[in-house]
Amino acid sequence: MKNKIQKIATLYTLLLMAGFPLYMTNKYYDIQDDKMYFMMYVTAAFMAAVCVMGIILFVKERKNIKTAEFNNNPAVNKNTAGDKKSTTEGKESTAARLIGIVKSNTSLPDRFALCFFIVLLISTIFSKWQYEAFWGNMGRYQGLYMWIFYMAGYLMISRFYTPRRWHINIFMLIGIIVCGWGVLDFFFKSPFGWQIAARDYMAFDFSSTIGNVNLLTGFDGIILLVASALFIGNGDKAEPENSGSNKRDDNTYGNIKTGSENSSRSTLMLNDALYLVTAFTAFMGLICGFSDNAFISVGTAVCFLPFFAFGNGKRMVRYLTLLAAYAGAFVCIGSLIASGRQTVSIEHWGMLLEVCVKYADKLKVLFAALIIISIAAKLIYSAVNKKSTHESLNMCGKKKLPLILRSVWAALGVMAVFLIIYIFYDANTGGHPELYAPYSNLLIFNADWGTRRGFNWNLALGYIKDFPFFKKLFGTGPETYPIYTYSYDYYNMVNAYNEVYDSPHNEWLQYLFTTGILGFVSYYGWVITSIISGCRARMKMHNIGTAFAFGALVYTLVSFVNISAPCLTPMVILCMGVASAAGRSSAYNKE
C-alpha cells in the first residue's frame, strides 16, 4: 500500500515542480487566483486518490478476512478460541497497516508542522473574525482553508516522496524558463507580448509566470540557491550509512547514480552544465528584478554556500566557478544595458542593477580574475589530488580542513553581523551623519524605509503591543491583518502615502501578528528543522536534501521584507517537503 502512495506522492511532487511555476490562464490579471486554484485542486485530487486507495485496500482486506472465516474447515474448528484469535490478528493487521503509515517515522519537522497547524486552528476558532480567518478573503487568501492544502501537500511530500535526480533536473529546467522569461520581460521581449500589453501600469510590477516582481525575485532566489548547491555538490562520492539497518540501493535516486565512482563522466558534465546555466539564469533574473530583496538572495548565496563548499577541495573549486558565473551574469546584463537595449531610468532600478551600471568596468575585471582563479584552483586541486593518497585526502578533507574553514567563516560571519548592527545603531542614533548620508535610504530606519515598510511595520508592532495575553500567544487569526489597518489606520495610510496595506510586507511579522508567539515559534521551528534535516541528508547520501534546504533558507531570509502569497508559498512548502523527505531515514530504503 505504501508503495502505491509513494507513486502518488511522486506524481504530485512532479506537478508542483513542473506545473505550478508555469500555470497561468489570463496573463497577469488573475495570476494569484490561478496559482491558488492550481495548488488547491491538485492537492485535493491527490488527497482524494490516497483516501480512495486506502478505502479500496481496506475493504479488500476485510473481504479476504471474511472469506477466510467462511472457508474455515468445521472439522478444524474444535479450538474456537484459536480461530477467533487468528481472525482478530487479521483484523488488527488491517488497522495496523493503515495507522502505521500515518504514525511511522514521524520526523521533527513534521511535528513542528502539525503544531503550527494546531495553532492555526485555535487561532481561527477564537478569532473575532472567524469567517475571514478561515477563508483569508481579507488578505491573500491564505486562511486556514488554504493551509489545509499546504499542510496536506507538505506531509505528502515529506512522508512519501523519494527524491530522484531526474525530478530535480526537470525542476531546474522549469527554473530556467521562469527566470529567463523575467529577464526577457526586463528588456520588453516577452515571449507572448504580455509585458507590452500590460506596459501601461503593470510593466514594472509584474513579470514572468510568477507575477509580482517581489515574488518573482523570491522564486529566482530559490532557484539560484538550489541550482548552486546542486552544482557545488554534483558528483560527490556518497557516504555510507552508519547503521547497517539502513543500507541503500545505489539506484534509490533514479537511474542516474549519485556517487562519482558510479556515474558516467558525460552524465556528470550534463548535470554540471544544467545546474550552472540555471544558476546563471536565476542570477540574471535577480539583477533584472525591480526589487531590492534580490540583494538578500545574492547575499545568502555568497555568505551561506561556503559552509557547504568547504566540505572538500572539489566543492571549493566549484564554488569559485560559481562565483565566476555570478560575475558573468553582472557583466552580461551590464553589457546589454550599455548597448541601449534597456531604456528605463535608473530611479526604477534595484541595487543590483545600479551595480551593473555604476561598476561595469570593475565587474569585468572581477569576472576575468575569478575565471583565472577558478582555473588555477582546478589545476592545483587536480595536481594535489593525483599526488595524495586516498587516506590523506580523507583525513584532510573530512576532518581537519573543513572544520577549520567553516569555523573561520562562521567567526567572520558573526563579526560581520555585529558590525552591521553597530552601523545601523550608529546611523539611527545620529552618529557620523555625514558618513551615512549617501546610504540613508538603506541605513536610516524611518517610515519611508524599505519602500514605506517602516510605516507598515510600526503599525503592526503597535497593534501587537496592545494585544491581550491570549492574542499574543495565538494571534488574531490568519489573514486578519488588513482588518486592523482598515479599521484603525485607513485614513493615516491614505493621507501619508495614498495606499492601504493588507500585509505587513514582512512574513515574520505577519506570522507573529496572525498566529501569535506560539505560531511564530512552531512555524520557524518547522522551517529550521526542515533545513537541518536536508543538510543531514547530504552527510548520509547526496546533495539534493542540502540543495532544497538552501532553497527554504533563502526564502525565509527574503521573506523578512516580502509578502506571503499563493504565488510563492507552495514553493517553500515544496522545498521544506523535499528537504524533510531527503532527511528521513526510511526514504533511503528500497520499499
Coordinates of C-alpha atoms in Angstrom, one line a residue:
M1 CA 0.0 0.0 0.0
K2 CA 2.8 2.4 0.9
N3 CA 4.5 1.8 -2.4
K4 CA 1.3 2.9 -4.2
I5 CA 1.0 6.0 -2.1
Q6 CA 4.7 6.8 -2.8
K7 CA 3.9 6.7 -6.6
I8 CA 1.0 9.2 -6.0
A9 CA 3.3 11.5 -3.9
T10 CA 5.9 11.3 -6.7
L11 CA 3.5 12.4 -9.3
Y12 CA 2.1 15.1 -7.0
T13 CA 5.6 16.5 -6.4
L14 CA 6.5 16.5 -10.1
L15 CA 3.3 18.5 -10.8
L16 CA 4.3 21.1 -8.2
M17 CA 7.9 21.3 -9.6
A18 CA 6.9 21.4 -13.3
G19 CA 3.3 22.7 -13.4
F20 CA 2.9 25.2 -10.6
P21 CA 5.6 27.7 -11.7
L22 CA 4.3 27.9 -15.3
Y23 CA 0.5 27.8 -14.7
M24 CA -1.5 30.9 -15.6
T25 CA -4.6 31.5 -17.6
N26 CA -5.2 35.2 -18.2
K27 CA -1.8 36.9 -18.4
Y28 CA -1.1 38.7 -15.1
Y29 CA -4.7 39.7 -14.3
D30 CA -5.8 36.6 -12.4
I31 CA -2.4 35.1 -11.6
Q32 CA -2.8 34.9 -7.8
D33 CA -6.1 33.1 -8.2
D34 CA -4.6 30.8 -10.9
K35 CA -1.8 29.7 -8.6
M36 CA -4.1 29.3 -5.6
Y37 CA -6.6 27.1 -7.5
F38 CA -3.8 25.0 -9.0
M39 CA -2.5 24.3 -5.6
M40 CA -6.0 23.6 -4.2
Y41 CA -7.2 21.4 -7.0
V42 CA -4.1 19.4 -7.5
T43 CA -3.6 18.8 -3.8
A44 CA -7.3 17.9 -3.3
A45 CA -7.2 15.4 -6.2
F46 CA -4.2 13.6 -4.8
M47 CA -5.6 13.6 -1.3
A48 CA -8.8 12.1 -2.7
A49 CA -6.7 9.5 -4.6
V50 CA -4.9 8.5 -1.4
C51 CA -8.2 8.2 0.5
V52 CA -9.8 6.2 -2.2
M53 CA -6.9 3.8 -2.4
G54 CA -6.9 3.4 1.4
I55 CA -10.6 2.6 1.4
I56 CA -10.3 0.1 -1.5
L57 CA -7.4 -1.7 0.1
F58 CA -9.2 -1.7 3.5
V59 CA -12.4 -3.1 2.0
K60 CA -10.4 -5.7 0.0
E61 CA -8.5 -6.9 3.1
R62 CA -11.7 -7.1 5.1
K63 CA -13.3 -9.1 2.4
N64 CA -10.3 -11.5 2.4
I65 CA -10.7 -11.9 6.2
K66 CA -14.4 -12.8 5.9
T67 CA -13.7 -15.2 3.0
A68 CA -11.1 -16.9 5.2
E69 CA -13.5 -17.2 8.0
F70 CA -16.2 -18.6 5.7
N71 CA -13.8 -21.2 4.2
N72 CA -12.6 -22.5 7.6
N73 CA -13.0 -26.2 7.9
P74 CA -15.5 -27.1 10.6
A75 CA -13.5 -30.1 11.5
V76 CA -10.6 -27.9 12.3
N77 CA -12.7 -25.6 14.3
K78 CA -12.5 -27.6 17.5
N79 CA -10.3 -24.9 19.0
T80 CA -12.7 -22.0 18.6
A81 CA -10.5 -19.7 20.6
G82 CA -7.7 -20.2 18.2
D83 CA -9.8 -19.3 15.2
K84 CA -11.0 -16.2 16.9
K85 CA -7.5 -15.3 17.7
S86 CA -6.5 -15.8 14.1
T87 CA -9.4 -13.7 12.9
T88 CA -8.6 -10.9 15.4
E89 CA -5.0 -10.9 14.3
G90 CA -6.1 -10.4 10.7
K91 CA -8.3 -7.5 11.7
E92 CA -5.6 -6.0 13.7
S93 CA -3.1 -6.3 10.8
T94 CA -5.5 -4.3 8.6
A95 CA -5.8 -1.5 11.1
A96 CA -2.1 -1.6 11.9
R97 CA -1.2 -1.1 8.3
L98 CA -3.3 2.0 7.9
I99 CA -2.5 3.5 11.2
G100 CA 1.2 2.6 10.8
I101 CA 1.5 4.6 7.6
V102 CA 0.3 7.6 9.5
K103 CA 2.3 7.2 12.7
S104 CA 5.5 5.6 11.4
N105 CA 8.7 7.6 11.5
T106 CA 7.2 11.0 12.2
S107 CA 10.1 13.4 11.9
L108 CA 10.8 16.5 13.9
P109 CA 9.8 18.9 11.0
D110 CA 6.5 17.0 10.7
R111 CA 5.8 17.5 14.4
F112 CA 6.5 21.3 14.2
A113 CA 4.3 21.4 11.1
L114 CA 1.4 19.8 12.9
C115 CA 1.9 22.0 15.9
F116 CA 1.7 25.1 13.6
F117 CA -1.5 23.7 12.1
I118 CA -3.0 23.2 15.5
V119 CA -2.1 26.8 16.4
L120 CA -3.7 28.0 13.2
L121 CA -6.9 26.0 14.1
I122 CA -7.0 27.5 17.6
S123 CA -6.3 31.0 16.3
T124 CA -9.1 30.7 13.8
I125 CA -11.6 29.3 16.2
F126 CA -11.0 32.0 18.8
S127 CA -10.6 34.8 16.2
K128 CA -13.1 37.7 16.4
W129 CA -13.3 37.3 12.6
Q130 CA -13.7 33.6 12.1
Y131 CA -15.0 33.7 8.6
E132 CA -12.2 35.9 7.4
A133 CA -9.6 33.9 9.2
F134 CA -10.9 30.6 7.7
W135 CA -11.1 31.8 4.1
G136 CA -8.4 34.5 4.1
N137 CA -10.6 36.7 1.9
M138 CA -9.4 40.0 3.5
G139 CA -5.8 39.3 2.6
R140 CA -4.0 37.0 0.2
Y141 CA -6.5 34.1 0.6
Q142 CA -4.1 32.1 2.8
G143 CA -6.6 31.5 5.6
L144 CA -7.0 28.2 7.5
Y145 CA -8.7 26.7 4.4
M146 CA -5.7 27.2 2.2
W147 CA -3.3 26.0 4.9
I148 CA -5.2 22.7 4.9
F149 CA -3.9 22.1 1.4
Y150 CA -0.5 23.4 2.2
M151 CA -0.2 21.1 5.1
A152 CA -1.5 18.1 3.2
G153 CA 0.9 18.8 0.4
Y154 CA 3.9 19.1 2.7
L155 CA 3.1 15.9 4.5
M156 CA 2.5 14.0 1.3
I157 CA 6.0 15.1 0.1
S158 CA 7.9 14.7 3.3
R159 CA 6.5 11.3 4.3
F160 CA 6.1 9.5 0.9
Y161 CA 8.2 11.2 -1.7
T162 CA 11.7 9.8 -2.6
P163 CA 14.0 12.4 -4.2
R164 CA 15.3 11.4 -7.6
R165 CA 17.8 13.2 -9.7
W166 CA 15.8 13.4 -12.9
H167 CA 12.9 15.0 -11.0
I168 CA 15.2 17.7 -9.7
N169 CA 16.6 18.3 -13.3
I170 CA 13.1 18.9 -14.5
F171 CA 12.7 21.5 -11.8
M172 CA 15.9 23.2 -12.9
L173 CA 14.7 23.3 -16.5
I174 CA 11.5 25.0 -15.3
G175 CA 13.6 27.4 -13.3
I176 CA 15.5 28.4 -16.5
I177 CA 12.2 29.1 -18.3
V178 CA 10.7 31.2 -15.5
C179 CA 13.9 33.1 -14.7
G180 CA 14.8 33.6 -18.3
W181 CA 11.2 34.9 -19.0
G182 CA 11.7 37.5 -16.3
V183 CA 15.0 38.7 -18.0
L184 CA 13.2 38.9 -21.4
D185 CA 10.4 40.9 -19.7
F186 CA 13.0 43.4 -18.4
F187 CA 14.1 44.1 -21.9
F188 CA 10.5 44.2 -23.1
K189 CA 11.0 41.0 -25.1
S190 CA 8.2 39.0 -23.5
P191 CA 7.7 35.6 -25.4
F192 CA 4.0 36.2 -25.7
G193 CA 3.9 40.0 -25.7
W194 CA 2.3 40.2 -22.2
Q195 CA 4.7 42.8 -20.9
I196 CA 4.0 45.1 -23.8
A197 CA 0.2 44.6 -23.4
A198 CA 0.4 45.5 -19.7
R199 CA 3.0 48.2 -20.1
D200 CA 0.6 51.0 -19.1
Y201 CA 0.5 50.0 -15.4
M202 CA 2.0 46.6 -14.9
A203 CA 5.2 46.7 -16.8
F204 CA 7.5 47.1 -13.8
D205 CA 5.3 45.4 -11.2
F206 CA 4.5 42.0 -12.9
S207 CA 6.8 39.7 -14.7
S208 CA 7.4 36.1 -15.9
T209 CA 4.9 33.5 -14.8
I210 CA 5.0 34.4 -11.1
G211 CA 3.6 37.9 -11.3
N212 CA 4.6 40.4 -8.7
V213 CA 8.3 41.2 -9.1
N214 CA 8.9 40.8 -5.3
L215 CA 7.5 37.3 -5.5
L216 CA 9.4 36.6 -8.8
T217 CA 12.7 37.6 -7.2
G218 CA 11.8 35.3 -4.3
F219 CA 11.4 32.5 -6.8
D220 CA 14.6 33.4 -8.5
G221 CA 16.4 33.2 -5.2
I222 CA 15.1 29.7 -4.5
I223 CA 16.2 28.5 -8.0
L224 CA 19.6 30.2 -7.5
L225 CA 20.4 28.6 -4.2
V226 CA 19.0 25.1 -5.2
A227 CA 21.0 25.1 -8.5
S228 CA 24.1 26.5 -6.9
A229 CA 24.1 23.8 -4.2
L230 CA 23.5 21.1 -6.7
F231 CA 26.4 22.3 -8.8
I232 CA 28.8 22.5 -5.9
G233 CA 27.9 19.0 -4.7
N234 CA 27.4 17.3 -8.1
G235 CA 29.5 14.2 -8.3
D236 CA 30.2 13.9 -4.6
K237 CA 31.0 10.4 -3.5
A238 CA 28.1 9.0 -1.5
E239 CA 28.9 8.4 2.1
P240 CA 27.7 5.1 3.7
E241 CA 25.2 4.9 6.4
N242 CA 26.4 4.5 9.9
S243 CA 23.7 1.9 10.7
G244 CA 23.7 -1.4 8.9
S245 CA 19.9 -1.4 9.0
N246 CA 19.7 1.5 6.6
K247 CA 21.6 0.1 3.7
R248 CA 21.0 1.9 0.4
D249 CA 20.4 0.6 -3.0
D250 CA 22.7 2.6 -5.4
N251 CA 19.7 3.2 -7.6
T252 CA 17.5 4.7 -4.9
Y253 CA 17.6 8.1 -6.5
G254 CA 16.7 7.0 -10.0
N255 CA 18.6 5.6 -12.9
I256 CA 21.4 8.2 -12.5
K257 CA 23.6 7.1 -9.6
T258 CA 24.9 9.8 -7.4
G259 CA 28.3 8.6 -6.5
S260 CA 31.2 9.9 -8.6
E261 CA 32.6 6.4 -9.0
N262 CA 29.3 5.0 -10.3
S263 CA 28.3 8.0 -12.5
S264 CA 29.4 8.3 -16.1
R265 CA 31.5 11.3 -16.9
S266 CA 29.1 12.5 -19.5
T267 CA 26.2 12.5 -17.1
L268 CA 28.1 14.5 -14.6
M269 CA 29.1 17.0 -17.2
L270 CA 25.5 17.4 -18.4
N271 CA 24.3 17.9 -14.8
D272 CA 27.1 20.4 -14.3
A273 CA 26.1 22.3 -17.4
L274 CA 22.4 22.3 -16.4
Y275 CA 23.0 23.5 -12.8
L276 CA 25.5 26.2 -13.8
V277 CA 23.2 27.5 -16.6
T278 CA 20.3 27.5 -14.2
A279 CA 22.2 29.4 -11.5
F280 CA 23.5 31.9 -14.2
T281 CA 19.9 32.5 -15.5
A282 CA 18.5 32.9 -12.0
F283 CA 21.2 35.4 -11.1
M284 CA 20.4 37.4 -14.2
G285 CA 16.7 37.3 -13.1
L286 CA 17.6 38.7 -9.7
I287 CA 19.6 41.5 -11.3
C288 CA 16.7 42.4 -13.6
G289 CA 14.1 42.3 -10.9
F290 CA 12.8 45.7 -9.8
S291 CA 13.1 44.6 -6.2
D292 CA 15.9 45.2 -3.6
N293 CA 15.0 41.9 -1.9
A294 CA 17.1 40.3 -4.7
F295 CA 20.1 41.7 -2.8
I296 CA 19.3 39.3 0.1
S297 CA 19.2 36.3 -2.2
V298 CA 22.6 37.1 -3.5
G299 CA 23.9 37.8 0.0
T300 CA 22.6 34.4 1.1
A301 CA 24.4 32.6 -1.8
V302 CA 27.7 34.3 -1.2
C303 CA 27.6 34.0 2.7
F304 CA 26.0 30.6 3.3
L305 CA 27.1 28.4 0.3
P306 CA 30.7 28.4 1.6
F307 CA 29.6 26.3 4.6
F308 CA 28.7 23.6 2.1
A309 CA 31.6 24.3 -0.3
F310 CA 34.2 23.9 2.5
G311 CA 33.3 20.2 2.8
N312 CA 36.1 19.2 0.5
G313 CA 38.5 20.6 -2.1
K314 CA 36.4 19.7 -5.1
R315 CA 33.5 21.7 -3.8
M316 CA 35.7 24.8 -3.1
V317 CA 36.9 24.7 -6.7
R318 CA 33.2 24.5 -7.9
Y319 CA 32.3 27.4 -5.6
L320 CA 34.9 29.6 -7.2
T321 CA 33.5 28.6 -10.7
L322 CA 30.1 29.6 -9.4
L323 CA 31.3 33.0 -8.3
A324 CA 32.7 33.5 -11.8
A325 CA 29.3 32.7 -13.2
Y326 CA 27.6 35.2 -10.9
A327 CA 30.1 37.9 -12.0
G328 CA 29.5 36.8 -15.6
A329 CA 25.7 37.5 -15.1
F330 CA 26.5 41.0 -13.9
V331 CA 28.7 41.6 -17.0
C332 CA 26.2 40.2 -19.4
I333 CA 23.3 42.3 -18.1
G334 CA 25.5 45.4 -17.8
S335 CA 26.6 45.0 -21.4
L336 CA 23.1 44.7 -22.7
I337 CA 22.1 47.8 -20.8
A338 CA 25.1 49.7 -22.1
S339 CA 24.1 48.7 -25.7
G340 CA 20.8 50.6 -25.2
R341 CA 18.6 47.6 -25.1
Q342 CA 17.0 48.9 -21.8
T343 CA 15.9 52.5 -21.5
V344 CA 14.3 52.5 -18.1
S345 CA 15.6 55.4 -15.9
I346 CA 17.8 54.4 -13.0
E347 CA 15.3 55.6 -10.4
H348 CA 13.2 52.4 -11.1
W349 CA 16.1 50.0 -10.7
G350 CA 17.1 47.9 -7.8
M351 CA 20.5 47.9 -6.1
L352 CA 21.9 45.1 -8.3
L353 CA 21.1 46.9 -11.5
E354 CA 22.8 50.0 -10.2
V355 CA 25.9 47.9 -9.5
C356 CA 25.8 46.7 -13.1
V357 CA 25.8 50.2 -14.5
K358 CA 28.0 52.1 -12.0
Y359 CA 30.7 49.5 -11.7
A360 CA 30.6 47.9 -15.1
D361 CA 34.4 48.1 -15.7
K362 CA 35.3 46.8 -12.3
L363 CA 32.9 43.9 -12.7
K364 CA 34.6 42.9 -16.0
V365 CA 37.9 42.9 -14.2
L366 CA 36.4 40.8 -11.3
F367 CA 34.9 38.4 -13.8
A368 CA 38.2 37.9 -15.6
A369 CA 40.0 37.5 -12.2
L370 CA 37.5 34.9 -11.0
I371 CA 37.8 32.9 -14.2
I372 CA 41.6 32.8 -13.8
I373 CA 41.4 31.9 -10.1
S374 CA 38.9 29.1 -10.7
I375 CA 41.0 27.6 -13.5
A376 CA 44.1 27.8 -11.3
A377 CA 42.3 26.3 -8.4
K378 CA 41.1 23.4 -10.6
L379 CA 44.6 22.7 -11.8
I380 CA 46.1 22.9 -8.3
Y381 CA 43.4 20.6 -6.9
S382 CA 43.9 18.1 -9.7
A383 CA 47.7 18.1 -9.1
V384 CA 47.4 17.7 -5.4
N385 CA 44.7 15.0 -5.8
K386 CA 46.9 12.9 -8.0
K387 CA 49.9 13.0 -5.7
S388 CA 48.0 12.5 -2.4
T389 CA 46.8 9.1 -1.2
H390 CA 43.1 8.5 -0.6
E391 CA 43.7 8.2 3.1
S392 CA 45.5 11.5 3.4
L393 CA 42.8 13.3 1.4
N394 CA 40.2 11.7 3.6
M395 CA 41.8 12.9 6.8
C396 CA 42.4 16.4 5.5
G397 CA 39.2 16.8 3.6
K398 CA 36.7 15.3 6.0
K399 CA 38.0 16.1 9.4
K400 CA 40.6 18.9 9.8
L401 CA 40.5 21.4 7.0
P402 CA 36.6 21.7 6.5
L403 CA 36.2 22.3 10.3
I404 CA 38.9 25.0 10.3
L405 CA 37.5 26.7 7.2
R406 CA 33.9 26.6 8.5
S407 CA 34.9 27.9 11.9
V408 CA 36.8 30.8 10.4
W409 CA 34.0 31.6 8.1
A410 CA 31.4 31.4 10.9
A411 CA 33.6 33.7 13.0
L412 CA 33.9 36.2 10.2
G413 CA 30.1 36.0 9.7
V414 CA 29.4 36.7 13.4
M415 CA 31.8 39.7 13.3
A416 CA 30.1 41.0 10.1
V417 CA 26.6 40.7 11.8
F418 CA 27.8 42.7 14.9
L419 CA 29.4 45.3 12.5
I420 CA 26.1 45.7 10.6
I421 CA 24.2 46.0 13.9
Y422 CA 26.6 48.7 15.0
I423 CA 26.4 50.6 11.7
F424 CA 22.6 50.6 11.9
Y425 CA 22.7 51.7 15.5
D426 CA 25.2 54.5 14.8
A427 CA 23.3 55.7 11.8
N428 CA 19.9 55.8 13.6
T429 CA 21.2 57.5 16.7
G430 CA 22.8 60.4 14.9
G431 CA 26.4 59.4 14.9
H432 CA 28.5 60.5 12.0
P433 CA 25.6 61.7 9.8
E434 CA 28.0 62.8 7.0
L435 CA 29.3 59.3 6.7
Y436 CA 25.9 57.6 6.3
A437 CA 24.3 60.3 4.2
P438 CA 24.8 58.6 0.8
Y439 CA 23.2 55.4 2.2
S440 CA 20.5 57.0 4.3
N441 CA 17.7 55.2 2.4
L442 CA 19.2 51.9 3.4
L443 CA 20.5 52.6 6.9
I444 CA 18.1 55.1 8.4
F445 CA 15.1 53.3 9.7
N446 CA 12.0 55.6 9.4
A447 CA 8.5 55.5 8.0
D448 CA 9.9 55.7 4.4
W449 CA 12.4 52.9 4.9
G450 CA 12.2 50.0 2.5
T451 CA 9.5 51.5 0.2
R452 CA 7.4 52.6 3.3
R453 CA 7.8 49.3 5.1
G454 CA 8.9 51.2 8.1
F455 CA 5.5 52.8 8.4
N456 CA 3.8 49.5 7.9
W457 CA 5.9 47.6 10.4
N458 CA 5.3 50.3 13.0
L459 CA 1.6 49.8 12.6
A460 CA 1.9 46.1 13.1
L461 CA 4.2 46.3 16.1
G462 CA 1.8 48.9 17.7
Y463 CA -1.2 46.5 17.3
I464 CA 0.8 43.6 18.8
K465 CA 1.9 45.7 21.7
D466 CA -1.8 46.3 22.7
F467 CA -2.9 42.7 22.3
P468 CA -4.2 40.8 25.3
F469 CA -2.2 37.8 26.5
F470 CA -4.2 35.2 24.6
K471 CA -3.8 37.1 21.3
K472 CA -0.1 37.5 22.0
L473 CA 0.0 33.7 22.2
F474 CA -2.3 32.7 19.3
G475 CA -2.7 35.9 17.2
T476 CA -5.7 37.3 15.6
G477 CA -6.3 34.6 13.0
P478 CA -4.8 34.0 9.5
E479 CA -5.0 36.9 7.1
T480 CA -6.7 39.3 9.6
Y481 CA -4.0 42.0 9.5
P482 CA -5.9 44.1 6.9
I483 CA -8.9 44.2 9.2
Y484 CA -6.8 46.2 11.7
T485 CA -5.3 48.5 9.1
Y486 CA -8.7 49.3 7.5
S487 CA -10.4 49.7 10.8
Y488 CA -7.9 51.7 12.8
D489 CA -5.5 53.4 10.4
Y490 CA -7.2 53.7 7.0
Y491 CA -7.0 57.5 6.8
N492 CA -3.5 57.6 8.2
M493 CA -2.3 55.3 5.4
V494 CA -4.2 57.2 2.7
N495 CA -3.1 60.6 4.0
A496 CA 0.5 59.6 4.4
Y497 CA 1.1 57.5 1.2
N498 CA -2.2 57.2 -0.6
E499 CA -2.2 53.5 -0.2
V500 CA -3.5 50.8 2.1
Y501 CA -1.8 47.6 3.4
D502 CA -3.3 44.1 3.5
S503 CA 0.0 42.6 4.7
P504 CA 2.9 43.9 6.9
H505 CA 5.3 43.1 4.0
N506 CA 7.3 41.1 6.5
E507 CA 6.3 37.4 6.7
W508 CA 8.0 37.0 10.1
L509 CA 5.9 39.9 11.4
Q510 CA 2.8 38.6 9.7
Y511 CA 3.0 35.1 11.4
L512 CA 3.7 36.8 14.8
F513 CA 0.6 39.0 14.3
T514 CA -1.8 36.5 12.9
T515 CA -0.7 33.3 14.8
G516 CA 1.0 34.8 17.9
I517 CA 4.1 33.7 19.6
L518 CA 3.2 30.0 19.5
G519 CA 2.5 30.1 15.8
F520 CA 5.7 32.0 15.1
V521 CA 7.8 29.5 17.1
S522 CA 6.2 26.5 15.6
Y523 CA 6.4 27.7 12.0
Y524 CA 10.0 28.8 12.2
G525 CA 10.8 25.6 14.2
W526 CA 9.3 23.8 11.2
V527 CA 11.5 25.7 8.8
I528 CA 14.7 25.3 10.8
T529 CA 14.3 21.6 11.4
S530 CA 13.5 21.0 7.7
I531 CA 16.7 22.8 6.8
I532 CA 18.7 20.8 9.3
S533 CA 17.1 17.6 8.1
G534 CA 18.0 18.3 4.5
C535 CA 21.6 19.1 5.4
R536 CA 21.9 15.9 7.3
A537 CA 20.7 14.0 4.3
R538 CA 23.7 15.2 2.4
M539 CA 26.0 13.7 5.0
K540 CA 24.3 10.3 4.5
M541 CA 23.7 10.2 0.8
H542 CA 23.8 13.1 -1.6
N543 CA 23.3 16.8 -2.1
I544 CA 19.6 17.0 -3.1
G545 CA 18.4 17.5 0.5
T546 CA 21.0 20.2 1.1
A547 CA 20.1 22.0 -2.1
F548 CA 16.4 22.2 -1.1
A549 CA 17.4 23.2 2.4
F550 CA 19.2 26.2 0.9
G551 CA 16.0 26.9 -1.1
A552 CA 14.0 27.1 2.1
L553 CA 16.7 29.1 3.8
V554 CA 16.8 31.9 1.1
Y555 CA 13.0 32.1 1.0
T556 CA 12.9 32.5 4.8
L557 CA 15.5 35.3 4.8
V558 CA 14.0 37.1 1.8
S559 CA 10.5 36.8 3.5
F560 CA 11.7 39.2 6.2
V561 CA 11.0 42.0 3.7
N562 CA 8.5 40.2 1.5
I563 CA 4.8 39.2 1.5
S564 CA 3.3 35.7 1.8
A565 CA 1.1 34.9 -1.2
P566 CA -0.2 31.8 -3.1
C567 CA 2.1 32.6 -6.0
L568 CA 5.2 31.6 -4.0
T569 CA 4.2 29.9 -0.7
P570 CA 3.8 26.4 -2.3
M571 CA 7.4 26.6 -3.4
V572 CA 8.8 26.9 0.1
I573 CA 6.4 24.1 1.1
L574 CA 8.0 22.1 -1.7
C575 CA 11.5 22.9 -0.5
M576 CA 10.8 22.0 3.1
G577 CA 9.0 18.9 2.0
V578 CA 11.8 17.6 -0.2
A579 CA 14.4 18.5 2.4
S580 CA 12.5 16.6 5.0
A581 CA 11.9 13.7 2.7
A582 CA 15.7 13.5 1.9
G583 CA 16.5 13.6 5.6
R584 CA 14.0 10.8 6.5
S585 CA 16.0 7.6 7.0
S586 CA 13.2 5.4 5.6
A587 CA 13.2 7.4 2.4
Y588 CA 16.6 5.9 1.6
N589 CA 15.4 2.3 1.8
K590 CA 14.1 0.4 -1.2
E591 CA 10.5 -0.3 -0.2

